[in-house]
């Protein structure tokens, strides 16, 4: 019993330390790679806990190897947007201006039942109240309703206002220019350079993120210590 106790405690703390090193986001929202890692590690940890004939190191070594591999993947995901997209995928718009983007849903194998469930869970039962719905990489759906359908709406107050909900487009992500997004938004590199110059920035590498919405409003956040 003493051996079983100490083996279990050692494996438990190794797993806890590994998960803490991987970051809090890994615990709260599992990407596909993280879910696979969690399932494999739980299976690897169970074997040396139950079978005392297996040396403890035979269970610890593959667990540590997988944790190191996960942290290595996280590191490359942080350094490379292309690698991040390959591992984690990209957010996908599945409702635009109240219209379901059927091809985007089919591409992500996201069913109508799942969409309606996600909308209901956020308090929306009418598709016409939703201007944008975005399928995030975590599998959750972010809903941006029309202004008139927001929780406290001008419509309820008896006021008529112009709809002002816009979907920002990411143009600079952690120092990297998103060329496809820049072109799709109708802007060019000259315009982007001017936006940086107006904010006393000399290079996109100084920018943590920069977005522009459909009204042309630019939001720019510089990296800490870049000015």
Tab-separated table of N, CA, C and O in Angstrom, residues 129-205:
chain	number	residue	atom	x	y	z
A	129	UNK	N	-31.840	37.927	-35.444
A	129	UNK	CA	-31.271	38.819	-34.431
A	129	UNK	C	-29.751	38.778	-34.423
A	129	UNK	O	-29.106	39.602	-33.768
A	130	UNK	N	-29.171	37.820	-35.165
A	130	UNK	CA	-27.723	37.620	-35.151
A	130	UNK	C	-27.101	38.221	-36.403
A	130	UNK	O	-27.434	37.834	-37.519
A	131	UNK	N	-26.199	39.181	-36.191
A	131	UNK	CA	-25.496	39.742	-37.344
A	131	UNK	C	-24.284	38.893	-37.714
A	131	UNK	O	-24.050	38.610	-38.875
A	132	UNK	N	-23.512	38.505	-36.709
A	132	UNK	CA	-22.357	37.636	-36.941
A	132	UNK	C	-22.351	36.512	-35.905
A	132	UNK	O	-22.691	36.731	-34.738
A	133	UNK	N	-21.960	35.341	-36.333
A	133	UNK	CA	-21.647	34.238	-35.428
A	133	UNK	C	-20.342	33.623	-35.917
A	133	UNK	O	-20.211	33.298	-37.107
A	134	UNK	N	-19.399	33.511	-35.012
A	134	UNK	CA	-18.058	33.039	-35.379
A	134	UNK	C	-17.755	31.756	-34.634
A	134	UNK	O	-17.849	31.702	-33.392
A	135	UNK	N	-17.418	30.708	-35.376
A	135	UNK	CA	-16.995	29.439	-34.783
A	135	UNK	C	-15.521	29.557	-34.419
A	135	UNK	O	-14.655	29.636	-35.296
A	136	UNK	N	-15.238	29.593	-33.115
A	136	UNK	CA	-13.870	29.772	-32.654
A	136	UNK	C	-13.099	28.458	-32.729
A	136	UNK	O	-13.674	27.387	-32.901
A	137	UNK	N	-11.779	28.548	-32.585
A	137	UNK	CA	-10.942	27.350	-32.680
A	137	UNK	C	-11.207	26.389	-31.531
A	137	UNK	O	-10.893	25.205	-31.622
A	138	UNK	N	-11.772	26.901	-30.419
A	138	UNK	CA	-12.090	26.047	-29.275
A	138	UNK	C	-13.384	25.267	-29.487
A	138	UNK	O	-13.734	24.408	-28.681
A	139	UNK	N	-14.123	25.564	-30.573
A	139	UNK	CA	-15.398	24.908	-30.832
A	139	UNK	C	-16.593	25.694	-30.336
A	139	UNK	O	-17.733	25.328	-30.616
A	140	UNK	N	-16.348	26.784	-29.605
A	140	UNK	CA	-17.419	27.640	-29.124
A	140	UNK	C	-17.834	28.628	-30.211
A	140	UNK	O	-17.058	28.949	-31.108
A	141	UNK	N	-19.063	29.109	-30.118
A	141	UNK	CA	-19.579	30.076	-31.088
A	141	UNK	C	-19.718	31.430	-30.402
A	141	UNK	O	-20.390	31.550	-29.376
A	142	UNK	N	-19.065	32.445	-30.966
A	142	UNK	CA	-19.197	33.819	-30.481
A	142	UNK	C	-20.283	34.507	-31.292
A	142	UNK	O	-20.245	34.473	-32.526
A	143	UNK	N	-21.240	35.112	-30.605
A	143	UNK	CA	-22.393	35.725	-31.263
A	143	UNK	C	-22.346	37.236	-31.109
A	143	UNK	O	-22.193	37.749	-29.989
A	144	UNK	N	-22.455	37.940	-32.227
A	144	UNK	CA	-22.565	39.398	-32.224
A	144	UNK	C	-23.940	39.753	-32.779
A	144	UNK	O	-24.176	39.634	-33.980
A	145	UNK	N	-24.865	40.163	-31.919
A	145	UNK	CA	-26.227	40.447	-32.388
A	145	UNK	C	-26.317	41.827	-33.025
A	145	UNK	O	-25.420	42.668	-32.869
A	146	UNK	N	-27.409	42.056	-33.745
A	146	UNK	CA	-27.710	43.402	-34.200
A	146	UNK	C	-27.928	44.289	-32.974
A	146	UNK	O	-28.348	43.814	-31.911
A	147	UNK	N	-27.666	45.560	-33.129
A	147	UNK	CA	-27.812	46.484	-32.001
A	147	UNK	C	-29.217	46.446	-31.420
A	147	UNK	O	-29.406	46.467	-30.203
A	148	UNK	N	-30.216	46.356	-32.275
A	148	UNK	CA	-31.595	46.369	-31.798
A	148	UNK	C	-31.966	45.121	-31.001
A	148	UNK	O	-32.981	45.104	-30.305
A	149	UNK	N	-31.126	44.061	-31.117
A	149	UNK	CA	-31.414	42.809	-30.410
A	149	UNK	C	-30.504	42.585	-29.214
A	149	UNK	O	-30.500	41.518	-28.625
A	150	UNK	N	-29.713	43.598	-28.865
A	150	UNK	CA	-28.846	43.492	-27.702
A	150	UNK	C	-29.683	43.474	-26.430
A	150	UNK	O	-30.851	43.888	-26.445
A	151	UNK	N	-29.132	43.005	-25.302
A	151	UNK	CA	-29.920	42.860	-24.071
A	151	UNK	C	-30.725	44.096	-23.685
A	151	UNK	O	-31.899	44.005	-23.383
A	152	UNK	N	-30.099	45.291	-23.674
A	152	UNK	CA	-30.832	46.537	-23.434
A	152	UNK	C	-30.787	47.293	-24.746
A	152	UNK	O	-29.775	47.906	-25.090
A	153	UNK	N	-31.882	47.243	-25.467
A	153	UNK	CA	-31.872	47.731	-26.835
A	153	UNK	C	-32.577	49.069	-26.975
A	153	UNK	O	-33.536	49.376	-26.259
A	154	UNK	N	-32.100	49.896	-27.915
A	154	UNK	CA	-32.807	51.128	-28.235
A	154	UNK	C	-34.235	50.854	-28.706
A	154	UNK	O	-35.127	51.674	-28.520
A	155	UNK	N	-34.430	49.680	-29.330
A	155	UNK	CA	-35.765	49.316	-29.804
A	155	UNK	C	-36.737	49.204	-28.626
A	155	UNK	O	-37.878	49.679	-28.687
A	156	UNK	N	-36.280	48.591	-27.534
A	156	UNK	CA	-37.110	48.466	-26.348
A	156	UNK	C	-37.384	49.844	-25.729
A	156	UNK	O	-38.462	50.107	-25.202
A	157	UNK	N	-36.389	50.737	-25.817
A	157	UNK	CA	-36.536	52.080	-25.263
A	157	UNK	C	-37.356	52.995	-26.160
A	157	UNK	O	-37.571	54.156	-25.835
A	158	UNK	N	-37.786	52.472	-27.314
A	158	UNK	CA	-38.582	53.280	-28.230
A	158	UNK	C	-37.769	54.245	-29.052
A	158	UNK	O	-38.295	55.258	-29.546
A	159	UNK	N	-36.472	53.954	-29.221
A	159	UNK	CA	-35.592	54.834	-29.985
A	159	UNK	C	-35.191	54.138	-31.280
A	159	UNK	O	-35.083	52.918	-31.338
A	160	UNK	N	-34.956	54.932	-32.295
A	160	UNK	CA	-34.499	54.418	-33.583
A	160	UNK	C	-33.058	54.853	-33.791
A	160	UNK	O	-32.759	56.050	-33.787
A	161	UNK	N	-32.193	53.887	-33.946
A	161	UNK	CA	-30.778	54.198	-34.145
A	161	UNK	C	-30.251	53.419	-35.340
A	161	UNK	O	-30.818	52.405	-35.750
A	162	UNK	N	-29.171	53.907	-35.874
A	162	UNK	CA	-28.519	53.220	-36.989
A	162	UNK	C	-27.679	52.075	-36.447
A	162	UNK	O	-26.975	52.219	-35.446
A	163	UNK	N	-27.759	50.923	-37.090
A	163	UNK	CA	-27.004	49.762	-36.639
A	163	UNK	C	-25.510	50.058	-36.733
A	163	UNK	O	-25.015	50.528	-37.750
A	164	UNK	N	-24.787	49.789	-35.630
A	164	UNK	CA	-23.360	50.131	-35.580
A	164	UNK	C	-22.473	48.940	-35.244
A	164	UNK	O	-21.323	49.113	-34.872
A	165	UNK	N	-22.993	47.726	-35.362
A	165	UNK	CA	-22.180	46.537	-35.083
A	165	UNK	C	-21.304	46.232	-36.289
A	165	UNK	O	-21.790	46.103	-37.408
A	166	UNK	N	-20.024	46.167	-36.065
A	166	UNK	CA	-19.086	45.844	-37.132
A	166	UNK	C	-18.168	44.722	-36.666
A	166	UNK	O	-17.975	44.518	-35.460
A	167	UNK	N	-17.601	43.991	-37.614
A	167	UNK	CA	-16.696	42.886	-37.292
A	167	UNK	C	-15.265	43.310	-37.623
A	167	UNK	O	-14.924	43.469	-38.792
A	168	UNK	N	-14.426	43.528	-36.604
A	168	UNK	CA	-13.047	43.941	-36.865
A	168	UNK	C	-12.272	42.849	-37.595
A	168	UNK	O	-12.478	41.661	-37.369
A	169	UNK	N	-11.389	43.276	-38.479
A	169	UNK	CA	-10.510	42.358	-39.199
A	169	UNK	C	-9.093	42.517	-38.678
A	169	UNK	O	-8.588	43.637	-38.558
A	170	UNK	N	-8.465	41.401	-38.341
A	170	UNK	CA	-7.110	41.431	-37.796
A	170	UNK	C	-6.103	41.638	-38.930
A	170	UNK	O	-6.017	40.826	-39.855
A	171	UNK	N	-5.350	42.738	-38.859
A	171	UNK	CA	-4.370	43.055	-39.901
A	171	UNK	C	-2.939	42.778	-39.450
A	171	UNK	O	-2.090	42.457	-40.275
A	172	UNK	N	-2.669	42.945	-38.160
A	172	UNK	CA	-1.344	42.619	-37.616
A	172	UNK	C	-1.547	41.748	-36.387
A	172	UNK	O	-2.283	42.102	-35.469
A	173	UNK	N	-0.925	40.604	-36.395
A	173	UNK	CA	-1.062	39.639	-35.304
A	173	UNK	C	0.310	39.358	-34.723
A	173	UNK	O	1.147	38.705	-35.348
A	174	UNK	N	0.551	39.893	-33.522
A	174	UNK	CA	1.812	39.640	-32.824
A	174	UNK	C	3.019	39.955	-33.700
A	174	UNK	O	3.962	39.175	-33.802
A	175	UNK	N	2.980	41.121	-34.353
A	175	UNK	CA	4.108	41.579	-35.157
A	175	UNK	C	4.117	41.107	-36.593
A	175	UNK	O	4.982	41.514	-37.367
A	176	UNK	N	3.146	40.279	-36.976
A	176	UNK	CA	3.097	39.744	-38.332
A	176	UNK	C	1.920	40.354	-39.096
A	176	UNK	O	0.790	40.366	-38.603
A	177	UNK	N	2.197	40.858	-40.289
A	177	UNK	CA	1.150	41.441	-41.128
A	177	UNK	C	0.346	40.323	-41.786
A	177	UNK	O	0.912	39.422	-42.404
A	178	UNK	N	-0.982	40.382	-41.632
A	178	UNK	CA	-1.867	39.403	-42.257
A	178	UNK	C	-2.212	39.925	-43.653
A	178	UNK	O	-3.207	40.650	-43.841
A	179	UNK	N	-1.386	39.588	-44.624
A	179	UNK	CA	-1.505	40.148	-45.968
A	179	UNK	C	-2.849	39.848	-46.615
A	179	UNK	O	-3.448	40.711	-47.270
A	180	UNK	N	-3.348	38.626	-46.419
A	180	UNK	CA	-4.635	38.256	-47.017
A	180	UNK	C	-5.761	39.097	-46.431
A	180	UNK	O	-6.646	39.577	-47.156
A	181	UNK	N	-5.746	39.303	-45.120
A	181	UNK	CA	-6.767	40.124	-44.467
A	181	UNK	C	-6.662	41.577	-44.903
A	181	UNK	O	-7.670	42.267	-45.091
A	182	UNK	N	-5.425	42.053	-45.059
A	182	UNK	CA	-5.203	43.434	-45.488
A	182	UNK	C	-5.788	43.674	-46.864
A	182	UNK	O	-6.489	44.665	-47.107
A	183	UNK	N	-5.542	42.739	-47.777
A	183	UNK	CA	-6.060	42.867	-49.142
A	183	UNK	C	-7.579	42.731	-49.165
A	183	UNK	O	-8.267	43.487	-49.858
A	184	UNK	N	-8.112	41.782	-48.388
A	184	UNK	CA	-9.554	41.561	-48.372
A	184	UNK	C	-10.304	42.757	-47.798
A	184	UNK	O	-11.470	42.990	-48.137
A	185	UNK	N	-9.646	43.521	-46.929
A	185	UNK	CA	-10.279	44.688	-46.322
A	185	UNK	C	-10.238	45.911	-47.238
A	185	UNK	O	-10.833	46.940	-46.914
A	186	UNK	N	-9.527	45.794	-48.360
A	186	UNK	CA	-9.466	46.906	-49.307
A	186	UNK	C	-8.356	47.892	-49.025
A	186	UNK	O	-8.368	49.012	-49.555
A	187	UNK	N	-7.398	47.491	-48.200
A	187	UNK	CA	-6.287	48.374	-47.877
A	187	UNK	C	-4.991	47.783	-48.429
A	187	UNK	O	-4.947	46.620	-48.847
A	188	UNK	N	-3.934	48.604	-48.408
A	188	UNK	CA	-2.635	48.132	-48.894
A	188	UNK	C	-1.551	48.453	-47.875
A	188	UNK	O	-1.808	49.024	-46.808
A	189	UNK	N	-0.323	48.074	-48.227
A	189	UNK	CA	0.788	48.257	-47.301
A	189	UNK	C	1.067	49.732	-47.034
A	189	UNK	O	1.465	50.109	-45.929
A	190	UNK	N	0.860	50.569	-48.042
A	190	UNK	CA	1.091	52.008	-47.863
A	190	UNK	C	0.154	52.562	-46.796
A	190	UNK	O	0.559	53.340	-45.926
A	191	UNK	N	-1.118	52.165	-46.858
A	191	UNK	CA	-2.096	52.607	-45.858
A	191	UNK	C	-1.701	52.116	-44.472
A	191	UNK	O	-1.777	52.856	-43.492
A	192	UNK	N	-1.251	50.863	-44.396
A	192	UNK	CA	-0.864	50.288	-43.109
A	192	UNK	C	0.347	51.007	-42.535
A	192	UNK	O	0.386	51.311	-41.335
A	193	UNK	N	1.322	51.304	-43.384
A	193	UNK	CA	2.512	52.033	-42.919
A	193	UNK	C	2.130	53.412	-42.388
A	193	UNK	O	2.716	53.895	-41.412
A	194	UNK	N	1.155	54.041	-43.029
A	194	UNK	CA	0.711	55.360	-42.578
A	194	UNK	C	0.042	55.278	-41.205
A	194	UNK	O	0.231	56.145	-40.351
A	195	UNK	N	-0.738	54.196	-40.995
A	195	UNK	CA	-1.378	54.007	-39.694
A	195	UNK	C	-0.336	53.828	-38.595
A	195	UNK	O	-0.482	54.361	-37.484
A	196	UNK	N	0.726	53.101	-38.909
A	196	UNK	CA	1.789	52.899	-37.927
A	196	UNK	C	2.526	54.208	-37.653
A	196	UNK	O	2.835	54.532	-36.499
A	197	UNK	N	2.789	54.960	-38.719
A	197	UNK	CA	3.502	56.231	-38.563
A	197	UNK	C	2.708	57.205	-37.708
A	197	UNK	O	3.272	57.924	-36.875
A	198	UNK	N	1.387	57.229	-37.895
A	198	UNK	CA	0.533	58.126	-37.104
A	198	UNK	C	0.586	57.787	-35.620
A	198	UNK	O	0.285	58.629	-34.770
A	199	UNK	N	0.943	56.540	-35.309
A	199	UNK	CA	1.019	56.093	-33.913
A	199	UNK	C	2.461	55.988	-33.434
A	199	UNK	O	2.738	55.325	-32.433
A	200	UNK	N	3.357	56.635	-34.201
A	200	UNK	CA	4.777	56.698	-33.855
A	200	UNK	C	5.410	55.311	-33.766
A	200	UNK	O	6.243	55.035	-32.895
A	201	UNK	N	4.999	54.442	-34.668
A	201	UNK	CA	5.569	53.104	-34.774
A	201	UNK	C	6.270	52.978	-36.113
A	201	UNK	O	5.785	53.474	-37.132
A	202	UNK	N	7.403	52.320	-36.115
A	202	UNK	CA	8.205	52.234	-37.343
A	202	UNK	C	8.115	50.876	-38.033
A	202	UNK	O	8.492	50.756	-39.192
A	203	UNK	N	7.619	49.865	-37.334
A	203	UNK	CA	7.593	48.525	-37.907
A	203	UNK	C	6.415	47.731	-37.356
A	203	UNK	O	6.037	47.918	-36.191
A	204	UNK	N	5.843	46.844	-38.178
A	204	UNK	CA	4.773	45.965	-37.661
A	204	UNK	C	5.217	45.112	-36.496
A	204	UNK	O	4.392	44.686	-35.681
A	205	UNK	N	6.527	44.860	-36.377
A	205	UNK	CA	7.022	44.031	-35.286
A	205	UNK	C	6.828	44.696	-33.925
A	205	UNK	O	6.926	44.038	-32.885
